[in-house]
PDB file of C-alpha atoms in Angstrom:
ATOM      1  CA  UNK A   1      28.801  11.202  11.390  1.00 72.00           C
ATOM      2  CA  UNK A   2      26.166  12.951   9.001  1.00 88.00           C
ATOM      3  CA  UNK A   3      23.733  10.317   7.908  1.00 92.00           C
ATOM      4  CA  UNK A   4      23.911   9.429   3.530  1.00 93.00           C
ATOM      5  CA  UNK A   5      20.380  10.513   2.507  1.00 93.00           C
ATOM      6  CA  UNK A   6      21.262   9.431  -1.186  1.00 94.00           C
ATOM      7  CA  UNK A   7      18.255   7.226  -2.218  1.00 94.00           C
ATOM      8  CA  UNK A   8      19.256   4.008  -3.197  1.00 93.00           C
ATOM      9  CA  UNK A   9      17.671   3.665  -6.163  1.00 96.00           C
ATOM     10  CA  UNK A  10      17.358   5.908  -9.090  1.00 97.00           C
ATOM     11  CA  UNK A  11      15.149   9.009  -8.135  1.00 98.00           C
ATOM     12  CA  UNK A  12      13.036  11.662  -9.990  1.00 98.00           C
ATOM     13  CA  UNK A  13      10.721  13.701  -7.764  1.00 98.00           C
ATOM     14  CA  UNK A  14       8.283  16.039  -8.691  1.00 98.00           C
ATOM     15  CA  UNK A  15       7.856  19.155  -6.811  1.00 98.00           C
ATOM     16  CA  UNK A  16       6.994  23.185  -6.848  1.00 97.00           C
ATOM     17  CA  UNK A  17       6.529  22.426 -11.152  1.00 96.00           C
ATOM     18  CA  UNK A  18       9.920  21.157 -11.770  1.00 98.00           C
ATOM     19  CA  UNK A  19      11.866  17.163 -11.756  1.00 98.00           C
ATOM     20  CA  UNK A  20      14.553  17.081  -9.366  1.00 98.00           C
ATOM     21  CA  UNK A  21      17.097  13.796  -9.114  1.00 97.00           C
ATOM     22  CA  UNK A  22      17.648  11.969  -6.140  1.00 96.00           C
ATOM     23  CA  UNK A  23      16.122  13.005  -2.374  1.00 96.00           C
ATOM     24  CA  UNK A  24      15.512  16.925  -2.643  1.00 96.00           C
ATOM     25  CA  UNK A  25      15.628  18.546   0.918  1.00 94.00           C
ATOM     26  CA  UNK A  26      11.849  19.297   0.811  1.00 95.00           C
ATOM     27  CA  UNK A  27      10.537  19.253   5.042  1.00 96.00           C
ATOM     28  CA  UNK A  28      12.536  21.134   7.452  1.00 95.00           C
ATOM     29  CA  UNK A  29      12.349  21.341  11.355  1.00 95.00           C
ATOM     30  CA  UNK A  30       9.517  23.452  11.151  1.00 95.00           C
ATOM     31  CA  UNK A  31       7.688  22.265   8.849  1.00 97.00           C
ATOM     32  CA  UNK A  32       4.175  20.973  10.354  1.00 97.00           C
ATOM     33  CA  UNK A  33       4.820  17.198   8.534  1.00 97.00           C
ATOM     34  CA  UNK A  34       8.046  16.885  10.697  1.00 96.00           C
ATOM     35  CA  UNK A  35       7.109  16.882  14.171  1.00 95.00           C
ATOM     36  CA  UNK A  36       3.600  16.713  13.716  1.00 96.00           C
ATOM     37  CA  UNK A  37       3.134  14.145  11.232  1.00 96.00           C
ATOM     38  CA  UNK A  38       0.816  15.527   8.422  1.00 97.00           C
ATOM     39  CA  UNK A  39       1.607  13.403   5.975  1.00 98.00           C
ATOM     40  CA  UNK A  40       0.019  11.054   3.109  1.00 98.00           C
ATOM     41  CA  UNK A  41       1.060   9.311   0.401  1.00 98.00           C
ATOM     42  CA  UNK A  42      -0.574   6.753  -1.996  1.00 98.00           C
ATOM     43  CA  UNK A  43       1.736   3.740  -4.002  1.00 96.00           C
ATOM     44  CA  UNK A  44       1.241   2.607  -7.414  1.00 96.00           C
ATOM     45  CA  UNK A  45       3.291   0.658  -9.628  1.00 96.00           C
ATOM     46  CA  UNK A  46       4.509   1.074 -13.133  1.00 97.00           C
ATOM     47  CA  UNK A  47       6.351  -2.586 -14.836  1.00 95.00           C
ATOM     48  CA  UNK A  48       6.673  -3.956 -18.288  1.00 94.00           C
ATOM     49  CA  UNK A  49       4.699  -0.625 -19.610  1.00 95.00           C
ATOM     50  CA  UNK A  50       2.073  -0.641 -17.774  1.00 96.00           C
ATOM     51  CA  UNK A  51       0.637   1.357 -14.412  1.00 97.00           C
ATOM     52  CA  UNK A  52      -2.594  -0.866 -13.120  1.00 96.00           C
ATOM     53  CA  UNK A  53      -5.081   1.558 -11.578  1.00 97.00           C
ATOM     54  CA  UNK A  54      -2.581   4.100 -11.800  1.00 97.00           C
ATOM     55  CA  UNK A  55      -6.385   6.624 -11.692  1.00 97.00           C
ATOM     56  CA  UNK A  56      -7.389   5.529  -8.636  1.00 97.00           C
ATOM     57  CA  UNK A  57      -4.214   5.579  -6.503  1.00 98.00           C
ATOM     58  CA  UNK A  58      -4.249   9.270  -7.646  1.00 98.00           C
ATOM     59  CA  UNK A  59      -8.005   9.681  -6.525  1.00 98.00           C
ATOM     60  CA  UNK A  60      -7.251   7.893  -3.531  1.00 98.00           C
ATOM     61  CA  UNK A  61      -4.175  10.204  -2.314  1.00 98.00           C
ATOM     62  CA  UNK A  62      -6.728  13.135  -2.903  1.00 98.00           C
ATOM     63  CA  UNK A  63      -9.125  11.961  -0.580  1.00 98.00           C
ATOM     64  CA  UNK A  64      -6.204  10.802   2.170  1.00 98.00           C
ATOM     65  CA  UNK A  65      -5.293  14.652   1.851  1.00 98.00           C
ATOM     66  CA  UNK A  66      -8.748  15.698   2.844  1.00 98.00           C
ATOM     67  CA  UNK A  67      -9.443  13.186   5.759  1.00 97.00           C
ATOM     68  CA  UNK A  68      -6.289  14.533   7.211  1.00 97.00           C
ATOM     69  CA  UNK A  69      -6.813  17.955   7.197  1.00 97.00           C
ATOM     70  CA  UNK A  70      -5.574  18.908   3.947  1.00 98.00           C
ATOM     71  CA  UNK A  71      -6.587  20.626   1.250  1.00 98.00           C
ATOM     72  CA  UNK A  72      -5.043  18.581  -2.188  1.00 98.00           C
ATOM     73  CA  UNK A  73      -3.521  21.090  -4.555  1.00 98.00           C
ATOM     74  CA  UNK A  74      -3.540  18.645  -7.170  1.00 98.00           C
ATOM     75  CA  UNK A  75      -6.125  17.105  -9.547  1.00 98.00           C
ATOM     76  CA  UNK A  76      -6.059  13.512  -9.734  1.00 98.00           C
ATOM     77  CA  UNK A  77      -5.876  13.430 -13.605  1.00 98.00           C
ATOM     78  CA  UNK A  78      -2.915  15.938 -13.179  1.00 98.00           C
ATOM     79  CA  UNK A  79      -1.330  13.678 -11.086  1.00 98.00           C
ATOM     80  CA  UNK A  80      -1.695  10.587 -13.913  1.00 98.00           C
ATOM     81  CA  UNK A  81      -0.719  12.813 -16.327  1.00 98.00           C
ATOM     82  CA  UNK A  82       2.553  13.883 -14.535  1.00 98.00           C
ATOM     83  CA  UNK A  83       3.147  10.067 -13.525  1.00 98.00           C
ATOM     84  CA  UNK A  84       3.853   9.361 -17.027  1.00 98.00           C
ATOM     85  CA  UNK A  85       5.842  12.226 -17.777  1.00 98.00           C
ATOM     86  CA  UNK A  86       7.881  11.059 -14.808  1.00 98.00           C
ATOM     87  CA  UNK A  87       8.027   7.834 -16.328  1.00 98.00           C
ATOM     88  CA  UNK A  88      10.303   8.901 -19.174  1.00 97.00           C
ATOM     89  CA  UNK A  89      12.946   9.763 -17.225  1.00 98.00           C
ATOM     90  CA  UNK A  90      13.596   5.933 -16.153  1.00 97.00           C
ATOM     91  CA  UNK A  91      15.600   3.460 -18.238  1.00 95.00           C
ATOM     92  CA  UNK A  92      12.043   1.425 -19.298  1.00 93.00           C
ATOM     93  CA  UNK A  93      13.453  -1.528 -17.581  1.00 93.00           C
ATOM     94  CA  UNK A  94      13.218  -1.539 -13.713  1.00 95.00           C
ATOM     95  CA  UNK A  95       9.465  -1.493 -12.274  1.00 96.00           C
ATOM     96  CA  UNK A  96       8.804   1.999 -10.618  1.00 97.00           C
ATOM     97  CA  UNK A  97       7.281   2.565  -7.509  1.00 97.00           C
ATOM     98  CA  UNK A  98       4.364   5.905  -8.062  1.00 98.00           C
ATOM     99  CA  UNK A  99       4.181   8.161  -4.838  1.00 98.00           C
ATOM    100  CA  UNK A 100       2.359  10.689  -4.940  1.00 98.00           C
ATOM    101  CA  UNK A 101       2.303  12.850  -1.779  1.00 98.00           C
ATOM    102  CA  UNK A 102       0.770  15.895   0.249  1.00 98.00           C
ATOM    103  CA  UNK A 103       1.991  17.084   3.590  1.00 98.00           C
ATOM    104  CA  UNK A 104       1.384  20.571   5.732  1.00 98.00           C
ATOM    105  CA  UNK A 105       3.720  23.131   5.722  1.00 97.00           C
ATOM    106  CA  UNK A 106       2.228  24.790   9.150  1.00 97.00           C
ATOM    107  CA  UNK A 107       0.036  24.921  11.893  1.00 96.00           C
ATOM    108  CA  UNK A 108      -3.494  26.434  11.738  1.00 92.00           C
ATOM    109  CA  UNK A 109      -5.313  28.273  15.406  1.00 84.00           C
ATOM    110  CA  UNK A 110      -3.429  25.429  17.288  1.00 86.00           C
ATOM    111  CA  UNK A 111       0.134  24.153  16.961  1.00 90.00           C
ATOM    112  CA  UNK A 112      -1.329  20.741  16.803  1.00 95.00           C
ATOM    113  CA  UNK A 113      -3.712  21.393  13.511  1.00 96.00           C
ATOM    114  CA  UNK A 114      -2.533  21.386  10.230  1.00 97.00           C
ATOM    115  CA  UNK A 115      -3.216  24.804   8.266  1.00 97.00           C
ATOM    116  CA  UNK A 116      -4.979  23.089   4.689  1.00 97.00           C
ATOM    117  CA  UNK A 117      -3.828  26.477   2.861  1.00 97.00           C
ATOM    118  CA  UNK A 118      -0.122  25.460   3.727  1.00 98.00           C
ATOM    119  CA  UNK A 119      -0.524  21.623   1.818  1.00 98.00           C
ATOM    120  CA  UNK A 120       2.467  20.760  -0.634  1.00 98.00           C
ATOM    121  CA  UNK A 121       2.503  18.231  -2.833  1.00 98.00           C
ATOM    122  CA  UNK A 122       5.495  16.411  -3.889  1.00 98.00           C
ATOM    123  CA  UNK A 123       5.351  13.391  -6.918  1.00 98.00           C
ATOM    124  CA  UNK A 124       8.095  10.940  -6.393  1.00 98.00           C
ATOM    125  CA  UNK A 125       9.159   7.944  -8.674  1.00 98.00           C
ATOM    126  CA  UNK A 126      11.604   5.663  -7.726  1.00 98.00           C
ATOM    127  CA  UNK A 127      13.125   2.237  -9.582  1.00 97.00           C
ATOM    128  CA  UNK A 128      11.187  -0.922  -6.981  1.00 95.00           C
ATOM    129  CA  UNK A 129      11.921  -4.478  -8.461  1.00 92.00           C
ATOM    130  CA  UNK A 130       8.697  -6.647  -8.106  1.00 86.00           C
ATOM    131  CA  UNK A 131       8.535  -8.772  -5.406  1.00 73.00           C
ATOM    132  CA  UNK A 132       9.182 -12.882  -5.963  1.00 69.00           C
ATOM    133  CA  UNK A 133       6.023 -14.510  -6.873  1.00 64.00           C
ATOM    134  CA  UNK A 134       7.452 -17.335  -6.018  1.00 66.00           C
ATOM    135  CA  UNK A 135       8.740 -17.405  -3.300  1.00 74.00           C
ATOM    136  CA  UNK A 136       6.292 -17.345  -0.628  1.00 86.00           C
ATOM    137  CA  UNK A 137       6.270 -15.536   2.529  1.00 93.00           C
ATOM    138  CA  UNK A 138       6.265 -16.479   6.317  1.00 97.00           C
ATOM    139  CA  UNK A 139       3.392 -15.263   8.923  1.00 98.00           C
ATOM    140  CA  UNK A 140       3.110 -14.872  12.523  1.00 98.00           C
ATOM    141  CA  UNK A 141       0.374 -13.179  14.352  1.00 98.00           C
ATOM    142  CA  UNK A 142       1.426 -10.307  15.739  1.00 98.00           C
ATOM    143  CA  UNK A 143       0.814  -8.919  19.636  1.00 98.00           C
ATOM    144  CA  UNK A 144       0.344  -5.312  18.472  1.00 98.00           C
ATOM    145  CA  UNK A 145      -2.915  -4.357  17.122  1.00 98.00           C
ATOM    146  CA  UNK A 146      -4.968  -1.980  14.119  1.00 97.00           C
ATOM    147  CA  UNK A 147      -6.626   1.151  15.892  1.00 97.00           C
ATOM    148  CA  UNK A 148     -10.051   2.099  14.750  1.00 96.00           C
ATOM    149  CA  UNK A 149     -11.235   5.127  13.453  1.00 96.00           C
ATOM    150  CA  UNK A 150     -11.860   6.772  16.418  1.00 96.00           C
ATOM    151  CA  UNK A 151      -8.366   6.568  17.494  1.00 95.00           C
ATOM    152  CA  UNK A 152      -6.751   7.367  14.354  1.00 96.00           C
ATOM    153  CA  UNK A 153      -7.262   8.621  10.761  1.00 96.00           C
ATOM    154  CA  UNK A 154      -7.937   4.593   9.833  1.00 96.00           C
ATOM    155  CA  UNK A 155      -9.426   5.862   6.325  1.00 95.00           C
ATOM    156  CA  UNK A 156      -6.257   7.405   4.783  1.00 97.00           C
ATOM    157  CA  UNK A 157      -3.035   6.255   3.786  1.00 97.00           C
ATOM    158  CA  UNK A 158      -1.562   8.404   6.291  1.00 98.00           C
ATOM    159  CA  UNK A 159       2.225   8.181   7.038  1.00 97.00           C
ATOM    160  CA  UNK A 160       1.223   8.509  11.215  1.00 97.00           C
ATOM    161  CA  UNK A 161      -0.358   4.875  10.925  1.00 97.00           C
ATOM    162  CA  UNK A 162       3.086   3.389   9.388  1.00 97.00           C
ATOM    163  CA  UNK A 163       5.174   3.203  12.567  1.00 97.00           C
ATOM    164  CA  UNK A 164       2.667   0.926  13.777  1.00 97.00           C
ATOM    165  CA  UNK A 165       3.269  -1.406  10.671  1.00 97.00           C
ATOM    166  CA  UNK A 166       6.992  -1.147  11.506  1.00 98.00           C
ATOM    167  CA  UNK A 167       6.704  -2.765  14.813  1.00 98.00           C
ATOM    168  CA  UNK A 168       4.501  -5.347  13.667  1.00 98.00           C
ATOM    169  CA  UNK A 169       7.318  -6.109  11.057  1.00 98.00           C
ATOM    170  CA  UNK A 170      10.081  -5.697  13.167  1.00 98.00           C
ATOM    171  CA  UNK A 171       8.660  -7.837  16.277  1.00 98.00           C
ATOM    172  CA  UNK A 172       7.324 -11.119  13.403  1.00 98.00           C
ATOM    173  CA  UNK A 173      11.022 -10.232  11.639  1.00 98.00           C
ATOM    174  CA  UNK A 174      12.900 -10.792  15.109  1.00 98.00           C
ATOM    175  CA  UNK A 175      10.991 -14.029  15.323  1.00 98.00           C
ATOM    176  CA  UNK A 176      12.190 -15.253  12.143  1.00 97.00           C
ATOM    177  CA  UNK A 177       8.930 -14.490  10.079  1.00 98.00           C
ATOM    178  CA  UNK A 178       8.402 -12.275   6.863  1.00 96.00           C
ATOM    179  CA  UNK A 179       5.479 -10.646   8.492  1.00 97.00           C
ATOM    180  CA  UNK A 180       2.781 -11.074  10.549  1.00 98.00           C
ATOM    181  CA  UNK A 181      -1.539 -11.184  10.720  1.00 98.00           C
ATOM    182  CA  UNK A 182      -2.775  -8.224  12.734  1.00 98.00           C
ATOM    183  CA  UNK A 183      -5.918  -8.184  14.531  1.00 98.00           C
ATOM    184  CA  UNK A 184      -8.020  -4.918  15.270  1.00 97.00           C
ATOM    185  CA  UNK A 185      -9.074  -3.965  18.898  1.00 96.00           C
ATOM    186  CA  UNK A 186     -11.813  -6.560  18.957  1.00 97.00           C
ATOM    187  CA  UNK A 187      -9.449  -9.433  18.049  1.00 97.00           C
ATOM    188  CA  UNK A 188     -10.572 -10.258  14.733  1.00 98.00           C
ATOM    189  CA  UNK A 189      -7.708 -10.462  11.703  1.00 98.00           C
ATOM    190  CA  UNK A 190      -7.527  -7.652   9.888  1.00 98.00           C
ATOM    191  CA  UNK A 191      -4.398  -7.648   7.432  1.00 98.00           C
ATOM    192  CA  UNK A 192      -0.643  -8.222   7.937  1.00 98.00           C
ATOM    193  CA  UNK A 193       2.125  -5.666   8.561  1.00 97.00           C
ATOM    194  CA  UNK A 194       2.137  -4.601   5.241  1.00 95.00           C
ATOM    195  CA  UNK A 195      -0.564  -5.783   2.690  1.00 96.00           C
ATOM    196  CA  UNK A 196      -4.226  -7.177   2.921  1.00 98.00           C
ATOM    197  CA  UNK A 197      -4.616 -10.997   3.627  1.00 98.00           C
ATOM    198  CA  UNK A 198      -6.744 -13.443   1.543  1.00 98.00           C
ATOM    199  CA  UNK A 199      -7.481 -17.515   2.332  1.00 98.00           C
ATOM    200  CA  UNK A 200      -8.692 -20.334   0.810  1.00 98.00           C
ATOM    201  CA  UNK A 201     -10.759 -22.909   2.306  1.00 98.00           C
ATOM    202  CA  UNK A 202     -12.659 -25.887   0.486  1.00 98.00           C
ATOM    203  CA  UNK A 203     -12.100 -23.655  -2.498  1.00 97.00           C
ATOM    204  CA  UNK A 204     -13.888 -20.920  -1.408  1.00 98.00           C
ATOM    205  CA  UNK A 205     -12.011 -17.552  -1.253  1.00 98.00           C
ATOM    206  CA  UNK A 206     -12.262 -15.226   2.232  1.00 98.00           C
ATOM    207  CA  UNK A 207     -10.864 -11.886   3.131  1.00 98.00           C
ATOM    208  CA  UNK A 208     -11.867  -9.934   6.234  1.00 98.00           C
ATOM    209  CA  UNK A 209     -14.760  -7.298   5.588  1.00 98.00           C
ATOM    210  CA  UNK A 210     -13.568  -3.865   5.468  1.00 96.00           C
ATOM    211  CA  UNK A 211     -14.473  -1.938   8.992  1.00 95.00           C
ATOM    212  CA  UNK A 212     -11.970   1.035   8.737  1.00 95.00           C
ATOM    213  CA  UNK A 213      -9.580  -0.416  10.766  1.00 96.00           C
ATOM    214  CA  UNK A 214      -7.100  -1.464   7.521  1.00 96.00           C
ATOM    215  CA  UNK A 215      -6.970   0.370   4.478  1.00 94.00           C
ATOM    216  CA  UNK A 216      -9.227  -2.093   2.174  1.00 95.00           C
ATOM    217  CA  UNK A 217      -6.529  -1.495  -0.547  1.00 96.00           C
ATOM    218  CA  UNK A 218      -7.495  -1.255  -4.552  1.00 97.00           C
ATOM    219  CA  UNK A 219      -5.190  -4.300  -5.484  1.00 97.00           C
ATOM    220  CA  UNK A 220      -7.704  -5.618  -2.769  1.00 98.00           C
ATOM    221  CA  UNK A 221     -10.940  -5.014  -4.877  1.00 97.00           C
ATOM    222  CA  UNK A 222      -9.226  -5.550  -8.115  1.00 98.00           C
ATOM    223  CA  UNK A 223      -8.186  -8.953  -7.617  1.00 98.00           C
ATOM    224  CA  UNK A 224     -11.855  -9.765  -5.555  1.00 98.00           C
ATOM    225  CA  UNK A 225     -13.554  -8.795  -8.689  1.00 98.00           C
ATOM    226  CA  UNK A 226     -11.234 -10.574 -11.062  1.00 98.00           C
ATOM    227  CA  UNK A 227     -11.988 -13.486  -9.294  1.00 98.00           C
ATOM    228  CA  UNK A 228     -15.647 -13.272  -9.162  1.00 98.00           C
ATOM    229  CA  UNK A 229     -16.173 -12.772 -12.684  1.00 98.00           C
ATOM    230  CA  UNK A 230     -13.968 -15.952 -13.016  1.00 98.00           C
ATOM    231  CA  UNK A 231     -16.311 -17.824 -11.355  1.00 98.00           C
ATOM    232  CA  UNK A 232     -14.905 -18.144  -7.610  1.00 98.00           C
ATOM    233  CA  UNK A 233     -17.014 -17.514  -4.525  1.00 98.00           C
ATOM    234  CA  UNK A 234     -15.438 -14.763  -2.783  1.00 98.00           C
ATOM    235  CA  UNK A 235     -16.810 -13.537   0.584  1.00 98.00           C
ATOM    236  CA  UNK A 236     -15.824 -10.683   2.930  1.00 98.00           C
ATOM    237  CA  UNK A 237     -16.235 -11.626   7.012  1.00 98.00           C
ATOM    238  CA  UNK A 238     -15.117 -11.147  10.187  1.00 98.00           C
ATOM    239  CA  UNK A 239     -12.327 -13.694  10.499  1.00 98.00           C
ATOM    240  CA  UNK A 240     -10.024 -15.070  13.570  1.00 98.00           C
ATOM    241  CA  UNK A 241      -6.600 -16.726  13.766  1.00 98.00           C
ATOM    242  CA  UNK A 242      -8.203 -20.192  14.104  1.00 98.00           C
ATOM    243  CA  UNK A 243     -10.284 -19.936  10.564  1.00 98.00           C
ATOM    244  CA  UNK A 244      -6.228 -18.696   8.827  1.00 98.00           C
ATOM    245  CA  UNK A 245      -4.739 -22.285  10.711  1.00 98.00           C
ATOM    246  CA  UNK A 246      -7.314 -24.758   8.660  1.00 98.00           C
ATOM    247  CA  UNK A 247      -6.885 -22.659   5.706  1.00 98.00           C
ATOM    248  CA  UNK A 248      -6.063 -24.798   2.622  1.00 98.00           C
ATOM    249  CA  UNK A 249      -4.103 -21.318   1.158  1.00 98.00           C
ATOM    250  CA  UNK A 250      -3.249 -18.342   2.079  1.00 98.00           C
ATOM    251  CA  UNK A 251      -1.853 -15.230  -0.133  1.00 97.00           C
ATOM    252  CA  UNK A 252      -1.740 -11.808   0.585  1.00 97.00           C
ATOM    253  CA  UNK A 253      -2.352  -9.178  -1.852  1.00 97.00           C
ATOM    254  CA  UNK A 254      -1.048  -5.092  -2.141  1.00 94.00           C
ATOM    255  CA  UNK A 255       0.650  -2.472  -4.387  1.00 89.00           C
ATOM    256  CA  UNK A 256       4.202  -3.294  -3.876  1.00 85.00           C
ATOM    257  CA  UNK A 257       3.948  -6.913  -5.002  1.00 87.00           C
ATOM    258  CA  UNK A 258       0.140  -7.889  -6.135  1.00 94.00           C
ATOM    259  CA  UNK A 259      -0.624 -10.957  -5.268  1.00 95.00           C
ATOM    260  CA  UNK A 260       2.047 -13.353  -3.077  1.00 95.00           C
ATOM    261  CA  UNK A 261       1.001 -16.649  -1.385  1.00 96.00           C
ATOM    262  CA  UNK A 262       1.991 -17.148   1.934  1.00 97.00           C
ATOM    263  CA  UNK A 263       4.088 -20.857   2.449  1.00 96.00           C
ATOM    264  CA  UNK A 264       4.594 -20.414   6.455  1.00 97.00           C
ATOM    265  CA  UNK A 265       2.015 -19.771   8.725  1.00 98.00           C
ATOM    266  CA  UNK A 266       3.664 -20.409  12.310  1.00 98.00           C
ATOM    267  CA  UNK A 267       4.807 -23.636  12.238  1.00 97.00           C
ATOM    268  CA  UNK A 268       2.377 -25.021   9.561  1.00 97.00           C
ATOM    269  CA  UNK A 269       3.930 -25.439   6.411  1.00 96.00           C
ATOM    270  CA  UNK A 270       1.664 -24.040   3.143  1.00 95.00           C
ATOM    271  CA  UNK A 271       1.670 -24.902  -0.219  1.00 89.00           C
ATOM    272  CA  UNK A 272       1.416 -21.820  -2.931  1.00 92.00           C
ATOM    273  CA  UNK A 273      -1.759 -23.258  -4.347  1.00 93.00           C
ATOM    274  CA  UNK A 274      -3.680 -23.091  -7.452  1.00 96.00           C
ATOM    275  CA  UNK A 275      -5.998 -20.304  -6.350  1.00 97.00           C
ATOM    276  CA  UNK A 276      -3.616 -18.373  -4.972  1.00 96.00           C
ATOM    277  CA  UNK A 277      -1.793 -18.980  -8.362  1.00 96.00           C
ATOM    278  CA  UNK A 278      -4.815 -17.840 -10.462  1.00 97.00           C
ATOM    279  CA  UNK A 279      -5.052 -14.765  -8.349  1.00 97.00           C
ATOM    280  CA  UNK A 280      -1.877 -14.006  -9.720  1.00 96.00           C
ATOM    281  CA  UNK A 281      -2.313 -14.529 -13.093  1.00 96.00           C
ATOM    282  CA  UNK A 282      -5.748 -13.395 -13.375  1.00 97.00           C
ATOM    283  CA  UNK A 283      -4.451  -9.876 -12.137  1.00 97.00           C
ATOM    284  CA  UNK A 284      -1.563  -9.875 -14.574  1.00 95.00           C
ATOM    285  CA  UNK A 285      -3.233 -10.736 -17.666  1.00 97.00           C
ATOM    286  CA  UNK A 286      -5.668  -7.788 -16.599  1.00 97.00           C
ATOM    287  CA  UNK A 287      -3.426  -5.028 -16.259  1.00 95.00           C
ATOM    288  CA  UNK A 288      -1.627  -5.658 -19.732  1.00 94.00           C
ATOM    289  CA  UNK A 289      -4.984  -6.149 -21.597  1.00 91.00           C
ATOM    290  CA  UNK A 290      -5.825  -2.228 -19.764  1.00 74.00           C
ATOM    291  CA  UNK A 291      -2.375  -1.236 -21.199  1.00 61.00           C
ATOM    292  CA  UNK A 292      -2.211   2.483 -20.781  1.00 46.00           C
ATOM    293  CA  UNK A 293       0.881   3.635 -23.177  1.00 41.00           C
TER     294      UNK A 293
END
């Protein structure tokens, strides 16, 4: 039985200079991307009128494409600029998940390497409720691992680093957790399955430091420097499991849903605390006073 590859939200994607509706046949068996995994993608979000940081997630796609391989086809002010003509074609109502994308067409002097002359880029929008800032999420630590940069391109939001993530969600999931902490190859946290990871202890904010084994995510710096110039001590280190278990608060913080405090860690009940709270709101009330339409 042939598998519905409707999306499941409303669609508009961006591609060879014209808006297509729903999921457009774009990679076939061929096509480098498919079997060889040349992909990238960046996320940002559009809600209530607004798209925080919208320029950077298009800078930063640009720069995934070129530590992959590829060669971006695509200014990143084009890219903004097209984001909000893709933006008219939604209701105004639903937040909209921004992905813009390159991937290789076909293989260069070996199978294996991507040819950068054959890059495509594709600009998809899709409807993406927020997620519950209320709600809280679970956390495990997970037995699967970050790689580092030797291993893997670690510095790019490449989509050959995701099936990792999967099995960290998957295994925590099957466990009865929302997600999990992941540590890199020397055993120190480095995010969760799906977002960067922030705690609070004696009301001093932590995060581990950036060593190219996550992707130290721009909703990461944003909300670091919002709370700075509020006043909080925030401080980048190498962190292990047992500094997240006396944590007073936890919250993670990414694209898809900002800034979420974590209420489960194991069997250790949290409470979504203040800081965590002011995270929150100290991110919001930022990205409506930079209002960009």
């Amino acid at each position: 039985m042939a598998v519905d590859t409707t999306p499941r939200s409303t669609t508009w994607t961006y591609v060879d200079g014209e808006w297509l509706s729903g999921n457009p046949p774009l990679i076939g068996p061929t096509s480098h991307a498919m079997w060889l995994g040349s992909t990238v993608f960046d996320g940002a979000r559009w809600f209530d009128g607004i798209a925080p940081d919208l320029d950077l997630h298009c800078q930063r796609v640009n720069r995934s494409a070129v530590s992959l391989g590829l060669k971006p086809t695509m200014s990143a002010e084009e890219i903004e600029a097209l984001t909000w003509e893709g933006v008219k074609k939604f209701d105004g109502k639903t937040a909209i998940y921004i992905k813009p994308m390159y991937w290789g067409e076909h293989g260069s002097w070996s199978v294996v390497a991507v040819d950068p002359e054959s890059t495509r880029f594709a600009l998809c929008l899709f409807e993406a409720p927020m997620g519950n800032a209320h709600g809280g999420s679970s956390l495990t630590l997970s037995p699967f691992r970050r790689p580092t940069i030797e291993c893997m391109p670690t510095d790019a939001k490449a989509g050959c680093l995701y099936p990792n993530n999967a099995r960290i969600l998957n295994e925590a999931r099957s466990r009865g957790f929302d997600n999990a902490l992941v540590r890199d190859m020397l055993g120190n946290i480095a995010e969760t399955g799906s977002s960067n990871i922030f705690m609070v202890k004696d009301g001093v904010v932590f995060t581990p430091a950036a060593n190219k084994t996550f992707l130290a995510g721009i909703t990461r710096f944003r909300v670091m420097s919002l709370l700075r110039e509020a006043g909080f001590e925030v401080v980048e280190t190498t962190m292990t499991m047992a500094d997240f278990e006396a944590a007073d608060e936890i919250f993670t913080t990414g694209n898809y849903s900002k800034v979420l405090p974590v209420t489960r860690l194991d069997d250790r009940d949290l409470q979504a605390g203040p800081i965590s709270a002011k995270a929150r709101d100290l991110y919001m009330d930022w990205a409506h006073s930079s209002r960009d339409v």
